[in-house]
Amino acid sequence: MIVYEQESRTFTLHTKNTTYQMKADRHSVLLHTYYGARVQGDDLSYRIGYADRGASPNPPEAGHDRTYSLDTLPQEYSTCGVGDFRLPSIELELPSGSRSADLRYTGYEIREGKYALEGLPAFHGGSEWETLVVFLTDAAAQVTVELYYGVLAEQDLITRAVRVVNRGAEAVRLCQCASLCLDLSRGGLDLVTFNGAHTKERSPARTHMAPGVQSVGSVRGTSSHQHNPFVILCEQDAGEDHGDCWGAMLLYSGNFQAAAEESPFEITRLVMGIHPYHFTWTLAPGESFTAPEAAMVFSGEGFGEMSRRFHRAIQAHLIRDPYQWERRPVLINNWEATLFDFNAEKLLDIARAAAPLGIELFVMDDGWFGARDSDYAGLGDWVVNEKKLPGGLTALCKELTALGMKFGIWIEPEMINEDSDLYRAHPDWAMRIPGRDPARCRSQLALDFSRQEVRDHVYSQIKAVLSSAPVSYVKWDMNRSITDVWSAALPAERQGEVYHRYVLGIYEMLDRMLSDFPGLFIEGCTGGGGRFDGGMLYYTPQIWCSDNTDAIDRLRIQYGTSFCYPPSTMGAHVSAVPNADTDRSTPLETRGVVAMSGTFGYEMDLSKTTPEERAVMKRQVEDYKALAHLVQRGDYYRLTDPFANGPYTAWAHVSPDRREALVSLVFGTAHSAAPFRSLRLKGLDPDLRYRVNGQDSYAGSVLLHAGYPLPIPRGDYQSLQLHLVAE
Ligand code: GLA
């Protein structure tokens, strides 16, 4: 519910459990007054204090009132150059060469439903949403700023977006345009970020705010393996099930920055948006710029409830129809089995072993096109290699269809190898800075996806491939960080637009592909989880979580990922042991338990498995099909923290009506003289009784407080899967 109070000029956004408020003050500066647990919509600006703070300037309207300063007030969208020295949200370069921004409130609109953003991913939906638009104006710059708020009351989610319009007669340049500014009148908070590397994505790091700025971000052209565009501010003692926390996600797949600053007066500001590094955007008279969408959730009951609110909103309003609710196909991918060394017969051997197990989709990974026999050649030539696949995709698909399997294919449209026909024909289509030889990454260069003709060419080749056979799934990969950013298509003064235009180019091609091939299922992948963000999830309902398929490492990766993103978005496969990354061997059952907590599949040479292994896999596939509704629609509970190095890692998916649950547990290494332990569950109804794996039954209250008795594991990395059904 959005309420505007005329007298106090307050805007109050209520969700089921939270309240957000801003106020246009006596000088028409838009101040942030509150974001927290749901409260009455009174004017909460009494929380804002005014005092003469030395060295904090006073805007002209304040006259000689030294207690009024932009530097000390909580701003709804922070400015720069005119008195606020903290993190800016917007910076404008005017024709005079000056750099500043100064915004005053000029009006608002409240609309039913959700706003949309042209060319950008955004949460979607209908009457569940309300929209508030607040208009701000920089009179000297003749620029208006529209702040968009989407309120999804039921899921406790509030989205944000920003549109900047040049209303003047001369061009202005945006040098920064954040999507979210959150100025909480709270000090002593912690900042939690999600960090890592290729094969080690999204490990949480928690730091106490100190004076000054703490930030994470990416200047790699992707949202990156290194830092995720999702952060949390929380009380110092907040935990999984208690305490105030504010989560913020950016729906963007390129350079981003999330920066937090605590002021000396205990106001904590979070600013999140496109990274200011090498970002400028020229706005000719009448032109506008739209910053990517951000979304926020507050929870007063710790991280667990915050995550569940994000999960429910993402599942229902970011994932596209019909994949919000439709079970994802169980797949077999040939990459770890064959790498580039395959032909149709080899693929069909794997498929023939997969079909009887109930596996539904065969995904042909890298190596099917051009001269792609290694990762030194071929990218850019999206033409089937008929030496490997005689008769092309048509012949292969015919065989797969006869086996009752669907077909999926790997592509990496944004990339080019120097050893490719495309590069030989269009060397200038690769991103490079004039006068410099570009850096290679995995021996490949990035195409200039900011250019329409480059995208058109790549797309027309890929479209022909997808049209040549019944392709139901595409794995869209991207395997390098972007360097040498410069575009031959833009003048010198617009080169600061290239990074963002590149991302817009990806979104445009994804949109095109989805409208040309309705119902096509696209899985995102960026060397595993290098672009695991809300922007990609809008187009690709699942993302390959990490190239690391080691079950024990995956416990951490999937745990970190779950703070924002629901399990149904995490591509997870059972692979062979010893694991290619870690050389570790884990039981097949355990690999199954871990992969079943995401979108389940296999990535190994099934034609080389034993009958015993195949029997286990057949059961796993059956179990997954029977339990997938819990993984996809259930509420997710983290029961332990795998980074705490405890004796086991456990988690649960509980049906929304709390009548059914899937509890998973993976033990660490085994030890002699181990104690007996019980696992306390979460999310169950204390007043129901649950039958566990069709055997013993326990009261919900018992499982919640006394716990489920665990066996003492024999051997390392054993696991447990408990299916609870209310009686
Ligand atoms: C990336 C992906 C892998 C695989 C290879 C193919 O690393 O993450 O899953 O597709 O590329 O080259």
XYZ file of C-alpha atoms and ligand atoms in Angstrom:
739
model
C 0.000 0.000 0.000
C 1.328 3.449 -0.926
C 0.074 6.406 1.099
C 0.774 10.070 0.424
C 0.007 12.487 3.274
C -0.480 15.920 1.794
C 0.147 17.895 4.962
C 3.418 16.295 5.968
C 4.406 15.500 2.362
C 5.318 11.960 3.419
C 5.218 8.912 1.156
C 4.720 5.711 3.109
C 5.138 2.338 1.388
C 3.668 -0.532 3.354
C 4.253 -4.180 2.577
C 2.782 -7.000 4.645
C 5.536 -6.813 7.257
C 7.587 -3.724 6.432
C 7.266 0.048 6.090
C 9.379 2.440 4.024
C 9.011 6.189 4.267
C 10.367 9.363 2.659
C 9.411 12.982 3.050
C 9.717 16.169 1.022
C 10.922 18.589 3.700
C 10.485 22.327 4.076
C 13.119 23.007 1.414
C 11.666 20.294 -0.833
C 14.646 18.056 -0.243
C 13.528 14.412 -0.288
C 14.620 12.821 2.972
C 14.565 9.171 3.938
C 12.803 8.743 7.265
C 12.394 5.011 7.863
C 12.756 1.470 6.523
C 11.989 -1.347 8.911
C 9.261 -3.419 10.526
C 5.729 -2.370 9.631
C 4.528 0.634 11.631
C 1.685 3.151 11.423
C 2.150 5.650 8.639
C 2.817 8.630 10.950
C 5.334 11.260 9.884
C 8.537 9.609 11.087
C 10.756 12.579 10.367
C 10.993 13.239 14.114
C 13.821 10.685 13.924
C 15.906 13.198 11.990
C 17.978 15.556 14.100
C 19.156 19.088 13.242
C 22.291 20.546 14.761
C 25.026 22.927 13.742
C 27.743 20.549 12.584
C 31.000 22.339 11.873
C 32.178 22.146 8.253
C 28.768 20.983 7.021
C 27.508 23.570 4.489
C 24.011 25.020 4.377
C 22.078 25.281 1.120
C 20.981 28.772 -0.008
C 17.320 28.201 0.979
C 18.384 27.587 4.573
C 19.714 31.129 4.827
C 21.865 31.310 7.913
C 20.289 28.286 9.544
C 23.457 26.364 10.261
C 21.555 23.361 11.541
C 20.277 22.480 8.078
C 22.804 20.661 5.936
C 22.555 18.142 3.114
C 25.711 16.677 4.636
C 23.973 15.474 7.769
C 20.442 14.619 6.623
C 19.374 11.160 5.396
C 18.810 11.623 1.654
C 16.456 9.582 -0.466
C 18.677 10.033 -3.533
C 21.992 11.640 -2.703
C 23.558 14.457 -4.692
C 27.025 15.947 -4.933
C 28.978 19.150 -5.226
C 26.501 21.317 -3.288
C 26.892 20.219 0.284
C 26.623 16.443 0.749
C 30.123 14.972 0.896
C 29.015 11.384 1.386
C 28.482 8.826 -1.374
C 26.650 10.423 -4.303
C 23.917 8.700 -6.262
C 24.057 11.054 -9.209
C 26.698 13.263 -10.741
C 26.034 15.566 -13.707
C 28.568 17.276 -15.907
C 27.061 20.436 -17.350
C 28.155 22.254 -20.526
C 30.265 24.567 -18.332
C 32.329 21.556 -17.291
C 31.003 21.789 -13.704
C 30.129 18.589 -11.878
C 27.318 18.504 -9.352
C 23.684 17.602 -8.801
C 21.087 19.313 -6.645
C 17.584 17.878 -6.500
C 14.296 19.177 -5.184
C 10.929 17.458 -4.982
C 8.401 18.591 -7.598
C 5.614 16.001 -7.663
C 4.524 12.391 -7.626
C 2.263 9.783 -9.200
C 0.791 6.644 -7.673
C -0.160 3.946 -10.173
C -1.671 0.508 -9.982
C 0.537 -2.340 -11.168
C 4.251 -2.421 -11.818
C 6.273 -0.029 -13.969
C 8.410 -1.609 -16.711
C 11.842 -0.523 -17.923
C 12.472 -0.498 -21.631
C 15.400 -2.689 -22.623
C 16.188 -3.611 -19.037
C 15.223 -6.593 -16.901
C 12.710 -5.893 -14.145
C 10.379 -7.653 -11.762
C 7.017 -8.205 -13.428
C 3.419 -8.834 -12.511
C 0.017 -7.209 -12.362
C -2.351 -6.135 -9.665
C -0.101 -7.476 -6.890
C 2.003 -4.380 -7.445
C 1.662 -0.667 -6.888
C 4.003 1.948 -8.300
C 5.098 5.274 -6.882
C 6.962 7.761 -9.055
C 8.559 10.720 -7.292
C 9.728 13.602 -9.454
C 12.808 15.589 -8.533
C 14.289 18.485 -10.451
C 17.710 20.029 -10.708
C 16.639 23.524 -11.743
C 20.098 24.795 -12.714
C 20.893 21.729 -14.784
C 17.381 21.521 -16.237
C 17.344 17.838 -15.492
C 14.542 15.854 -13.901
C 15.028 12.652 -11.975
C 12.171 10.190 -11.618
C 12.459 7.776 -8.735
C 10.392 4.626 -9.286
C 9.237 2.379 -6.458
C 7.435 -0.919 -7.059
C 5.700 -2.264 -3.960
C 5.050 -5.997 -3.799
C 3.182 -6.100 -0.508
C 2.683 -9.847 -0.117
C 6.358 -10.727 -0.591
C 7.713 -7.700 1.318
C 9.770 -6.543 -1.628
C 10.273 -2.984 -2.853
C 11.902 -2.318 -6.205
C 13.657 0.864 -7.276
C 14.600 2.394 -10.589
C 15.696 5.826 -11.710
C 15.096 7.743 -14.928
C 16.992 10.923 -15.688
C 15.666 13.307 -18.358
C 17.466 16.244 -19.894
C 14.853 19.027 -20.108
C 17.338 21.699 -21.178
C 18.499 22.961 -24.547
C 22.051 21.641 -24.273
C 23.556 18.207 -23.783
C 24.469 17.114 -20.245
C 26.567 14.182 -19.184
C 25.712 11.708 -16.496
C 28.881 10.625 -14.700
C 27.082 8.468 -12.148
C 23.506 7.286 -11.844
C 22.870 4.838 -9.019
C 19.765 2.708 -8.839
C 19.374 2.685 -5.093
C 20.284 4.964 -2.228
C 19.317 3.868 1.249
C 20.195 6.283 4.052
C 19.344 4.466 7.248
C 19.322 6.452 10.467
C 21.257 3.656 12.130
C 24.898 3.276 13.050
C 27.003 0.320 14.121
C 25.736 -1.940 11.356
C 27.486 -4.817 9.625
C 27.867 -5.170 5.875
C 27.635 -8.633 4.339
C 28.935 -9.160 0.809
C 29.273 -12.269 -1.377
C 32.672 -12.798 -2.910
C 34.952 -15.317 -4.511
C 36.544 -16.385 -7.744
C 35.931 -18.736 -10.646
C 34.988 -22.094 -8.991
C 34.568 -20.402 -5.579
C 31.647 -18.048 -6.002
C 29.598 -16.124 -3.438
C 31.270 -16.806 -0.090
C 29.713 -14.465 2.472
C 32.018 -11.927 4.140
C 30.747 -9.906 7.076
C 32.461 -6.746 8.265
C 31.532 -4.182 10.856
C 31.081 -0.730 9.392
C 33.984 1.560 10.167
C 34.232 5.291 9.418
C 34.613 5.758 5.690
C 33.401 3.766 2.731
C 33.323 0.005 2.317
C 32.480 -1.232 -1.116
C 32.429 -4.144 -3.497
C 31.902 -4.060 -7.205
C 32.988 -5.204 -10.596
C 34.766 -3.501 -13.476
C 35.033 -6.747 -15.448
C 32.097 -6.041 -17.728
C 30.202 -8.838 -15.938
C 28.658 -8.802 -12.491
C 31.521 -11.233 -11.808
C 32.626 -14.285 -9.846
C 34.503 -11.962 -7.506
C 31.634 -9.937 -6.034
C 27.896 -10.349 -6.353
C 25.468 -7.454 -6.862
C 23.672 -8.403 -3.673
C 24.600 -7.072 -0.242
C 23.093 -6.953 3.234
C 23.257 -4.330 5.937
C 22.353 -5.753 9.339
C 22.509 -5.205 13.038
C 25.731 -6.388 14.572
C 24.037 -9.224 16.414
C 21.697 -10.246 13.573
C 21.794 -13.924 12.691
C 19.960 -16.497 10.660
C 16.760 -16.231 12.716
C 16.912 -12.912 14.518
C 17.826 -9.289 14.052
C 17.186 -6.495 11.579
C 18.644 -6.877 8.118
C 18.242 -5.029 4.863
C 19.072 -6.921 1.667
C 19.626 -5.118 -1.632
C 20.020 -6.660 -5.065
C 20.801 -5.031 -8.375
C 19.243 -6.517 -11.494
C 22.270 -5.918 -13.638
C 24.848 -8.106 -15.355
C 27.705 -5.672 -15.909
C 29.952 -3.351 -13.910
C 28.381 -2.489 -10.581
C 29.241 -0.935 -7.304
C 27.658 -1.425 -3.902
C 29.146 1.020 -1.433
C 28.240 1.690 2.187
C 29.289 4.637 4.281
C 28.622 5.366 7.916
C 28.555 9.061 8.723
C 29.969 10.463 11.965
C 26.359 10.991 13.039
C 25.403 7.347 12.645
C 23.567 7.445 9.377
C 24.505 4.487 7.194
C 24.191 5.056 3.470
C 24.110 2.277 0.891
C 24.453 3.267 -2.758
C 24.134 0.615 -5.436
C 24.177 0.865 -9.195
C 26.292 0.861 -12.326
C 29.957 1.273 -11.377
C 31.115 4.855 -11.943
C 34.424 3.579 -13.432
C 34.496 4.500 -17.122
C 30.818 5.365 -17.072
C 29.459 8.478 -18.685
C 26.246 8.896 -20.611
C 25.528 11.906 -22.780
C 21.948 13.103 -22.757
C 21.040 15.292 -25.712
C 18.105 17.665 -25.129
C 14.975 15.589 -24.477
C 16.868 12.322 -24.006
C 16.603 10.110 -20.967
C 18.683 7.478 -19.217
C 17.243 4.653 -17.149
C 19.322 3.058 -14.438
C 18.867 -0.687 -13.889
C 16.362 -1.895 -11.335
C 17.277 -2.651 -7.737
C 15.200 -4.467 -5.140
C 15.172 -4.339 -1.347
C 13.854 -6.546 1.419
C 13.822 -5.782 5.127
C 13.522 -8.567 7.665
C 13.360 -8.135 11.418
C 13.759 -11.893 11.803
C 17.248 -12.354 10.476
C 18.772 -13.539 7.217
C 16.598 -16.632 6.831
C 13.355 -14.692 6.520
C 15.047 -12.057 4.350
C 16.162 -14.778 1.937
C 12.735 -16.386 1.836
C 11.179 -13.029 0.953
C 13.634 -12.567 -1.911
C 13.092 -16.157 -3.029
C 9.316 -15.855 -3.150
C 9.444 -12.581 -5.051
C 12.081 -13.786 -7.531
C 10.288 -17.059 -8.084
C 6.896 -15.460 -8.718
C 7.847 -12.139 -10.312
C 11.282 -12.305 -11.905
C 11.421 -15.809 -13.353
C 9.450 -15.900 -16.567
C 6.362 -17.863 -17.341
C 6.039 -20.908 -17.464
C 9.298 -21.693 -15.659
C 8.188 -20.073 -12.421
C 6.230 -23.172 -11.522
C 6.954 -25.786 -14.195
C 9.449 -28.446 -13.117
C 12.791 -28.054 -14.846
C 13.897 -30.992 -16.983
C 16.487 -33.377 -15.523
C 19.432 -33.047 -17.857
C 22.668 -34.709 -18.875
C 25.459 -32.444 -20.073
C 28.488 -33.874 -21.889
C 31.094 -31.226 -20.932
C 32.919 -32.881 -18.034
C 32.587 -36.244 -19.822
C 34.106 -35.327 -23.173
C 35.353 -31.739 -23.201
C 35.881 -30.964 -26.928
C 36.570 -34.546 -27.898
C 33.262 -35.941 -29.123
C 31.234 -36.924 -32.136
C 27.593 -37.884 -32.607
C 28.226 -41.513 -31.645
C 29.935 -40.556 -28.398
C 27.090 -38.190 -27.506
C 24.526 -40.832 -28.328
C 26.342 -43.386 -26.159
C 25.871 -41.040 -23.237
C 22.265 -40.322 -24.213
C 21.489 -44.045 -24.529
C 22.757 -44.566 -21.005
C 20.829 -41.526 -19.764
C 17.382 -42.187 -21.216
C 16.608 -45.354 -19.193
C 17.451 -43.446 -16.013
C 14.599 -41.037 -16.674
C 16.863 -38.176 -17.749
C 14.824 -35.918 -19.995
C 17.168 -33.479 -21.722
C 20.478 -33.956 -23.491
C 22.676 -30.854 -23.508
C 25.473 -30.726 -26.063
C 28.132 -28.434 -24.660
C 31.056 -26.566 -26.223
C 32.770 -28.020 -29.325
C 29.963 -28.613 -31.842
C 30.691 -25.705 -34.203
C 33.349 -24.314 -36.542
C 36.891 -25.494 -35.875
C 36.242 -25.783 -32.166
C 38.488 -28.672 -31.166
C 40.035 -26.735 -28.316
C 39.472 -23.402 -26.635
C 41.958 -21.704 -28.956
C 39.706 -21.629 -32.009
C 36.232 -21.429 -33.415
C 34.307 -18.940 -31.274
C 32.326 -16.723 -33.606
C 31.620 -19.433 -36.207
C 28.182 -20.701 -35.223
C 27.957 -23.360 -37.905
C 27.592 -27.051 -37.050
C 30.788 -29.058 -37.539
C 29.469 -31.893 -39.701
C 32.638 -33.889 -39.277
C 31.653 -34.374 -35.649
C 27.922 -34.349 -36.278
C 27.145 -35.812 -39.717
C 23.716 -34.682 -40.848
C 23.857 -31.729 -38.451
C 21.526 -31.196 -35.555
C 18.626 -32.715 -37.468
C 20.234 -36.144 -37.482
C 21.300 -35.932 -33.835
C 17.883 -34.727 -32.695
C 16.171 -37.523 -34.563
C 18.111 -40.068 -32.523
C 17.493 -38.203 -29.284
C 13.786 -37.939 -30.010
C 13.711 -41.699 -30.616
C 15.217 -42.094 -27.144
C 12.469 -39.858 -25.740
C 14.910 -37.054 -24.939
C 14.808 -33.354 -25.602
C 17.786 -31.480 -26.976
C 19.747 -28.526 -25.641
C 22.762 -26.681 -26.999
C 25.649 -24.556 -25.688
C 26.496 -21.160 -27.191
C 28.856 -18.317 -26.304
C 27.598 -15.506 -28.542
C 29.576 -12.622 -27.048
C 32.979 -14.084 -27.860
C 35.438 -14.539 -30.693
C 38.698 -16.446 -31.173
C 41.337 -14.884 -33.386
C 41.477 -18.272 -35.068
C 37.964 -18.063 -36.538
C 36.411 -17.148 -39.864
C 34.546 -14.327 -38.165
C 37.756 -12.756 -36.878
C 39.453 -13.155 -40.233
C 36.517 -11.329 -41.853
C 35.899 -8.706 -39.123
C 38.909 -8.224 -36.849
C 37.490 -4.803 -35.939
C 34.435 -6.428 -34.319
C 36.530 -7.553 -31.351
C 36.786 -5.069 -28.499
C 40.150 -3.272 -28.591
C 41.631 0.088 -27.737
C 43.245 1.833 -30.729
C 47.003 1.459 -30.519
C 46.915 -1.427 -28.036
C 46.867 -5.155 -28.598
C 43.937 -6.507 -26.593
C 44.421 -8.831 -23.620
C 43.272 -12.401 -24.204
C 41.334 -14.287 -21.561
C 40.880 -18.051 -22.109
C 42.565 -17.231 -25.429
C 39.529 -15.329 -26.637
C 38.450 -11.742 -27.244
C 35.102 -10.110 -26.535
C 32.961 -8.989 -29.428
C 31.772 -5.406 -29.337
C 28.219 -6.265 -28.349
C 27.379 -2.586 -28.072
C 27.226 -2.617 -31.897
C 23.984 -3.573 -33.560
C 25.586 -5.034 -36.706
C 27.824 -7.296 -34.632
C 24.861 -8.619 -32.682
C 22.781 -8.979 -35.844
C 25.430 -11.111 -37.506
C 25.966 -13.413 -34.520
C 22.255 -13.682 -33.895
C 21.393 -14.593 -37.471
C 23.898 -17.481 -37.357
C 22.594 -18.725 -34.028
C 18.994 -18.330 -35.121
C 19.684 -20.540 -38.135
C 21.136 -23.226 -35.855
C 18.227 -23.059 -33.423
C 15.770 -23.209 -36.316
C 17.422 -26.286 -37.839
C 16.233 -28.682 -35.135
C 13.844 -28.941 -32.190
C 16.014 -27.139 -29.646
C 14.253 -26.719 -26.302
C 17.138 -25.441 -24.201
C 20.104 -23.127 -24.693
C 23.054 -22.743 -22.348
C 24.258 -19.158 -22.896
C 27.874 -19.027 -21.774
C 30.418 -16.195 -21.486
C 33.941 -17.044 -20.548
C 36.044 -13.980 -19.974
C 36.283 -10.681 -18.163
C 36.088 -7.755 -20.548
C 39.090 -5.513 -21.103
C 40.208 -3.078 -23.801
C 36.844 -1.384 -23.810
C 36.403 0.906 -26.771
C 33.901 0.909 -29.590
C 34.559 1.890 -33.174
C 30.898 2.839 -33.436
C 30.969 5.666 -30.897
C 32.710 9.058 -30.854
C 35.424 9.769 -28.285
C 33.120 11.617 -25.896
C 30.727 8.662 -25.756
C 33.228 5.884 -24.989
C 32.041 5.898 -21.372
C 28.809 4.353 -22.646
C 30.349 1.180 -24.074
C 30.273 -1.036 -20.974
C 26.588 -0.330 -20.421
C 25.671 -0.538 -24.109
C 27.368 -3.955 -24.154
C 25.063 -5.148 -21.360
C 22.025 -3.636 -23.100
C 23.161 -5.521 -26.202
C 23.089 -8.841 -24.360
C 19.637 -8.095 -22.997
C 18.423 -7.149 -26.457
C 19.695 -10.394 -27.973
C 18.189 -12.478 -25.175
C 14.873 -10.704 -25.735
C 15.062 -11.392 -29.449
C 15.846 -15.049 -28.921
C 12.959 -15.479 -26.495
C 10.493 -13.789 -28.792
C 11.667 -15.749 -31.868
C 11.593 -19.030 -29.941
C 8.721 -18.786 -27.460
C 9.070 -21.217 -24.581
C 12.798 -21.677 -25.192
C 14.493 -22.408 -21.897
C 17.783 -20.534 -21.509
C 20.252 -21.389 -18.771
C 22.717 -18.629 -17.972
C 26.396 -19.389 -17.499
C 29.485 -17.218 -17.238
C 32.369 -19.580 -16.620
C 29.914 -21.019 -14.101
C 28.595 -18.337 -11.785
C 30.275 -15.165 -13.081
C 26.989 -13.496 -13.916
C 24.660 -14.877 -11.264
C 22.474 -11.818 -10.919
C 18.876 -10.682 -11.057
C 19.404 -9.208 -14.512
C 20.238 -12.544 -16.090
C 17.548 -14.350 -14.093
C 14.895 -12.294 -15.847
C 15.877 -14.004 -19.117
C 17.445 -17.231 -17.900
C 15.391 -18.914 -15.152
C 18.412 -20.878 -14.012
C 22.117 -20.181 -13.998
C 24.988 -22.655 -13.871
C 25.992 -21.951 -10.313
C 29.685 -22.718 -10.633
C 32.121 -24.680 -12.775
C 33.058 -26.360 -9.513
C 30.944 -29.518 -9.236
C 32.687 -30.930 -6.160
C 29.806 -31.738 -3.798
C 31.571 -30.456 -0.686
C 32.656 -27.170 -2.258
C 29.169 -26.840 -3.734
C 27.692 -26.843 -0.211
C 29.379 -23.496 0.344
C 28.660 -22.082 -3.096
C 24.972 -22.979 -2.949
C 24.733 -21.728 0.641
C 26.186 -18.306 -0.290
C 24.024 -18.102 -3.391
C 20.885 -18.850 -1.364
C 21.065 -15.592 0.582
C 19.390 -13.867 -2.344
C 18.605 -16.376 -5.084
C 16.135 -19.258 -4.776
C 17.303 -22.885 -5.126
C 15.319 -23.282 -8.359
C 17.701 -20.833 -10.048
C 20.865 -22.794 -9.213
C 22.095 -25.166 -11.904
C 23.546 -28.170 -10.040
C 24.896 -31.433 -11.479
C 26.204 -34.764 -10.279
C 29.672 -35.240 -11.771
C 32.293 -37.979 -11.746
C 34.789 -38.624 -8.960
C 37.549 -37.958 -8.181
C 36.344 -34.433 -8.878
C 38.160 -32.603 -11.669
C 38.731 -29.495 -9.525
C 39.508 -30.908 -6.103
C 40.465 -34.538 -6.742
C 38.043 -35.410 -3.941
C 35.824 -38.477 -3.979
C 32.388 -38.249 -2.455
C 29.670 -40.922 -2.484
C 27.289 -40.837 -5.450
C 24.375 -40.508 -3.014
C 25.905 -37.372 -1.520
C 26.528 -35.828 -4.938
C 22.848 -36.476 -5.636
C 21.667 -34.879 -2.389
C 23.661 -31.719 -3.123
C 22.626 -31.425 -6.778
C 18.978 -32.062 -5.889
C 19.003 -28.824 -3.945
C 19.165 -26.941 -7.231
C 18.044 -27.764 -10.742
C 19.127 -31.343 -10.961
C 21.218 -32.938 -13.674
C 24.282 -35.050 -14.482
C 27.550 -34.112 -16.114
C 29.616 -37.244 -16.610
C 30.106 -40.130 -19.008
C 27.102 -42.244 -18.096
C 28.133 -44.880 -20.634
C 31.076 -45.707 -18.336
C 29.066 -46.169 -15.130
C 28.424 -49.533 -13.423
C 24.966 -51.137 -13.165
C 25.030 -50.401 -9.402
C 25.722 -46.738 -10.042
C 22.994 -46.585 -12.653
C 20.531 -48.102 -10.174
C 21.363 -45.346 -7.673
C 20.993 -42.697 -10.384
C 17.655 -44.041 -11.538
C 16.396 -43.745 -7.981
C 17.826 -40.232 -7.705
C 16.009 -39.109 -10.837
C 12.751 -40.624 -9.593
C 13.200 -38.990 -6.198
C 13.968 -35.632 -7.761
C 10.895 -35.716 -9.941
C 8.793 -36.533 -6.881
C 10.419 -33.857 -4.692
C 11.145 -31.063 -7.181
C 8.021 -29.133 -6.172
C 9.581 -28.648 -2.717
C 12.854 -27.394 -4.165
C 11.100 -25.123 -6.607
C 8.211 -23.768 -4.562
C 9.115 -24.544 -0.971
C 10.500 -22.191 1.651
C 14.231 -22.607 2.060
C 15.808 -22.912 5.502
C 19.548 -22.887 6.088
C 20.002 -25.166 9.107
C 23.785 -24.810 9.415
C 26.593 -22.688 7.995
C 29.074 -24.769 5.957
C 31.757 -22.127 6.531
C 31.599 -22.835 10.264
C 33.268 -26.222 9.627
C 30.796 -28.063 11.843
C 30.272 -31.825 11.680
C 27.633 -31.500 8.947
C 25.837 -29.093 6.622
C 22.046 -29.201 6.555
C 19.200 -27.352 4.911
C 15.490 -27.824 4.287
C 12.831 -27.051 1.709
C 9.405 -26.775 3.357
C 6.134 -26.602 1.423
C 4.283 -23.292 1.833
C 1.505 -25.055 3.791
C 4.205 -26.672 6.009
C 2.749 -30.142 5.459
C 5.732 -31.515 3.579
C 9.482 -30.986 3.709
C 12.729 -32.217 2.243
C 15.601 -32.103 4.713
C 19.120 -32.668 3.376
C 22.291 -33.190 5.339
C 25.899 -33.862 4.350
C 28.409 -34.993 6.948
C 32.036 -33.882 6.855
C 34.873 -36.282 7.520
C 34.151 -39.225 9.799
C 35.729 -39.564 13.236
C 36.005 -42.337 15.781
C 34.128 -42.019 19.093
C 31.732 -39.540 17.499
C 28.876 -38.225 19.644
C 25.190 -38.830 18.972
C 23.610 -35.710 17.591
C 20.117 -34.463 16.777
C 19.269 -32.062 13.982
C 16.837 -29.315 14.943
C 14.584 -28.453 12.036
C 12.984 -25.179 11.052
C 9.837 -24.075 9.310
C 7.648 -27.006 10.390
C 4.238 -26.671 12.006
C 4.743 -27.479 15.706
C 1.193 -28.792 15.930
C 1.459 -31.362 13.142
C 2.999 -34.824 13.200
C 5.370 -35.760 10.398
C 6.220 -39.185 9.059
C 9.878 -39.348 8.037
C 10.777 -41.346 4.930
C 7.545 -43.312 5.360
C 8.717 -44.732 8.691
C 8.811 -43.200 12.175
C 6.616 -40.251 12.933
C 7.533 -37.257 15.093
C 5.642 -34.265 16.413
C 6.549 -31.019 14.635
C 7.389 -29.416 17.988
C 9.763 -32.304 18.738
C 11.581 -31.940 15.432
C 11.799 -28.162 15.901
C 13.142 -28.239 19.450
C 14.490 -31.679 20.365
C 15.569 -32.542 16.839
C 15.801 -35.568 14.597
C 18.287 -38.241 15.733
C 21.246 -38.485 13.371
C 23.165 -41.665 12.685
C 26.898 -41.736 13.306
C 28.431 -41.611 9.832
C 30.810 -44.344 8.692
C 33.150 -42.972 6.048
C 33.669 -39.407 4.857
C 30.996 -37.177 3.308
C 27.989 -39.382 3.949
C 24.571 -37.817 3.524
C 20.955 -38.023 4.510
C 17.757 -37.051 2.794
C 14.573 -36.930 4.857
C 11.178 -36.602 3.268
C 8.678 -35.405 5.854
C 4.957 -35.696 5.257
C 2.325 -34.488 7.699
C -0.040 -37.215 8.899
C 32.487 -22.753 -19.231
C 31.241 -23.343 -18.630
C 31.328 -24.843 -18.621
C 31.513 -25.333 -20.037
C 32.722 -24.679 -20.663
C 32.812 -24.986 -22.144
O 33.580 -22.953 -18.429
O 31.033 -22.836 -17.346
O 30.178 -25.406 -18.048
O 30.353 -25.038 -20.767
O 32.689 -23.266 -20.529
O 33.882 -24.368 -22.747
